[in-house]
PDB file of C-alpha atoms in Angstrom:
ATOM      1  CA  MET M   1     115.818  12.098  64.075  1.00  0.00           C
ATOM      2  CA  LEU M   2     118.062  15.127  63.595  1.00  0.00           C
ATOM      3  CA  ALA M   3     115.476  17.625  64.837  1.00  0.00           C
ATOM      4  CA  SER M   4     114.565  15.481  67.838  1.00  0.00           C
ATOM      5  CA  SER M   5     118.284  15.327  68.724  1.00  0.00           C
ATOM      6  CA  GLY M   6     118.492  19.125  68.686  1.00  0.00           C
ATOM      7  CA  CYS M   7     120.442  19.225  65.425  1.00  0.00           C
ATOM      8  CA  GLN M   8     119.931  21.951  62.850  1.00  0.00           C
ATOM      9  CA  VAL M   9     120.630  21.321  59.174  1.00  0.00           C
ATOM     10  CA  ARG M  10     121.490  23.928  56.572  1.00  0.00           C
ATOM     11  CA  VAL M  11     122.610  23.801  52.972  1.00  0.00           C
ATOM     12  CA  GLU M  12     125.738  25.539  51.752  1.00  0.00           C
ATOM     13  CA  GLY M  13     126.487  24.924  48.100  1.00  0.00           C
ATOM     14  CA  ASP M  14     126.542  21.169  47.562  1.00  0.00           C
ATOM     15  CA  ALA M  15     127.072  20.357  51.226  1.00  0.00           C
ATOM     16  CA  LEU M  16     124.789  19.753  54.163  1.00  0.00           C
ATOM     17  CA  HIS M  17     126.003  21.280  57.406  1.00  0.00           C
ATOM     18  CA  VAL M  18     124.677  19.885  60.665  1.00  0.00           C
ATOM     19  CA  HIS M  19     124.881  21.972  63.826  1.00  0.00           C
ATOM     20  CA  ASP M  20     125.044  19.469  66.676  1.00  0.00           C
ATOM     21  CA  PRO M  21     125.021  21.380  69.992  1.00  0.00           C
ATOM     22  CA  ASN M  22     124.145  18.258  72.010  1.00  0.00           C
ATOM     23  CA  LYS M  23     126.848  16.080  70.409  1.00  0.00           C
ATOM     24  CA  ALA M  24     124.172  13.606  69.306  1.00  0.00           C
ATOM     25  CA  LEU M  25     125.698  12.630  65.957  1.00  0.00           C
ATOM     26  CA  THR M  26     126.870   9.044  66.009  1.00  0.00           C
ATOM     27  CA  ASP M  27     128.765   7.331  63.203  1.00  0.00           C
ATOM     28  CA  GLU M  28     125.550   5.527  62.233  1.00  0.00           C
ATOM     29  CA  LEU M  29     123.632   8.820  62.085  1.00  0.00           C
ATOM     30  CA  ARG M  30     126.384  10.422  59.990  1.00  0.00           C
ATOM     31  CA  GLN M  31     126.184   7.492  57.549  1.00  0.00           C
ATOM     32  CA  ALA M  32     122.396   7.819  57.431  1.00  0.00           C
ATOM     33  CA  ILE M  33     122.749  11.545  56.642  1.00  0.00           C
ATOM     34  CA  ASN M  34     125.154  10.788  53.796  1.00  0.00           C
ATOM     35  CA  HIS M  35     122.923   7.998  52.505  1.00  0.00           C
ATOM     36  CA  ASN M  36     119.749  10.141  52.677  1.00  0.00           C
ATOM     37  CA  LYS M  37     121.212  13.482  51.569  1.00  0.00           C
ATOM     38  CA  LEU M  38     118.756  13.919  48.695  1.00  0.00           C
ATOM     39  CA  ALA M  39     115.754  13.186  50.919  1.00  0.00           C
ATOM     40  CA  ILE M  40     117.016  15.670  53.527  1.00  0.00           C
ATOM     41  CA  LEU M  41     117.514  18.328  50.841  1.00  0.00           C
ATOM     42  CA  THR M  42     113.989  17.663  49.576  1.00  0.00           C
ATOM     43  CA  LEU M  43     112.537  18.157  53.055  1.00  0.00           C
ATOM     44  CA  LEU M  44     114.491  21.390  53.550  1.00  0.00           C
ATOM     45  CA  VAL M  45     113.325  22.786  50.203  1.00  0.00           C
ATOM     46  CA  ARG M  46     109.743  21.756  50.912  1.00  0.00           C
ATOM     47  CA  ASP M  47     109.832  23.442  54.318  1.00  0.00           C
ATOM     48  CA  ALA M  48     111.343  26.622  52.857  1.00  0.00           C
ATOM     49  CA  LEU M  49     108.698  26.699  50.117  1.00  0.00           C
ATOM     50  CA  ARG M  50     105.911  26.215  52.653  1.00  0.00           C
ATOM     51  CA  ARG M  51     107.253  29.135  54.714  1.00  0.00           C
ATOM     52  CA  LEU M  52     107.455  31.291  51.579  1.00  0.00           C
ATOM     53  CA  LEU M  53     103.837  30.458  50.747  1.00  0.00           C
ATOM     54  CA  GLN M  54     102.808  31.438  54.268  1.00  0.00           C
ATOM     55  CA  VAL M  55     104.614  34.779  53.993  1.00  0.00           C
ATOM     56  CA  LEU M  56     103.069  35.509  50.613  1.00  0.00           C
ATOM     57  CA  ASP M  57      99.644  34.496  51.916  1.00  0.00           C
ATOM     58  CA  MET M  58      99.951  36.834  54.916  1.00  0.00           C
ATOM     59  CA  ALA M  59     101.424  39.721  52.933  1.00  0.00           C
ATOM     60  CA  GLN M  60      98.991  39.433  50.032  1.00  0.00           C
ATOM     61  CA  PRO M  61     101.376  41.329  47.785  1.00  0.00           C
ATOM     62  CA  PRO M  62      99.948  43.386  44.928  1.00  0.00           C
ATOM     63  CA  ILE M  63     100.544  41.413  41.743  1.00  0.00           C
ATOM     64  CA  PRO M  64     100.936  43.429  38.515  1.00  0.00           C
ATOM     65  CA  VAL M  65      98.200  42.610  35.998  1.00  0.00           C
ATOM     66  CA  GLY M  66     100.562  41.061  33.436  1.00  0.00           C
ATOM     67  CA  VAL M  67     102.053  38.715  36.054  1.00  0.00           C
ATOM     68  CA  GLN M  68      98.869  37.542  37.802  1.00  0.00           C
ATOM     69  CA  GLU M  69      98.431  34.413  35.673  1.00  0.00           C
ATOM     70  CA  ASP M  70     102.082  33.400  36.101  1.00  0.00           C
ATOM     71  CA  PHE M  71     101.881  34.051  39.858  1.00  0.00           C
ATOM     72  CA  ALA M  72      98.699  31.973  40.143  1.00  0.00           C
ATOM     73  CA  SER M  73     100.297  29.107  38.199  1.00  0.00           C
ATOM     74  CA  ALA M  74     103.429  29.201  40.374  1.00  0.00           C
ATOM     75  CA  TRP M  75     101.300  29.386  43.554  1.00  0.00           C
ATOM     76  CA  LEU M  76      99.228  26.355  42.518  1.00  0.00           C
ATOM     77  CA  ALA M  77     102.337  24.382  41.556  1.00  0.00           C
ATOM     78  CA  ALA M  78     103.909  25.151  44.935  1.00  0.00           C
ATOM     79  CA  VAL M  79     100.736  24.204  46.829  1.00  0.00           C
ATOM     80  CA  ARG M  80     100.576  20.918  44.908  1.00  0.00           C
ATOM     81  CA  MET M  81     104.178  20.243  45.893  1.00  0.00           C
ATOM     82  CA  VAL M  82     104.000  21.072  49.598  1.00  0.00           C
ATOM     83  CA  GLY M  83     100.295  21.093  50.413  1.00  0.00           C
ATOM     84  CA  GLU M  84      98.293  23.947  51.859  1.00  0.00           C
ATOM     85  CA  PRO M  85     100.643  26.495  53.474  1.00  0.00           C
ATOM     86  CA  TRP M  86      98.705  26.484  56.743  1.00  0.00           C
ATOM     87  CA  ALA M  87      98.073  22.739  57.004  1.00  0.00           C
ATOM     88  CA  GLY M  88      99.107  21.418  60.388  1.00  0.00           C
ATOM     89  CA  GLU M  89      99.359  24.881  61.917  1.00  0.00           C
ATOM     90  CA  GLU M  90      97.401  25.764  65.023  1.00  0.00           C
ATOM     91  CA  ASP M  91      94.931  28.597  64.719  1.00  0.00           C
ATOM     92  CA  ILE M  92      95.896  31.511  66.916  1.00  0.00           C
ATOM     93  CA  GLU M  93      93.274  34.060  67.862  1.00  0.00           C
ATOM     94  CA  LEU M  94      94.502  37.611  68.195  1.00  0.00           C
TER      95      LEU M  94
END
């Protein structure tokens, strides 16, 4: 609902900040945000992790030999949490 209203949400410390350029926040929506804060934080973290996986996938960074197993374990854990990094993305031919 927030995104469709043009709102942008960011986390600062323990607080959620909502940028509302279209003045779409009603009292009911503010209450829903407060009530669903943990779910909103979860979605933001999941989205950030998916973007990180995409960047790492595109960059294919060189992984030092001693860290490869740890990196692979972390990668698999992240993919299990958020799904494939490119799922739902349109293929773009260059």
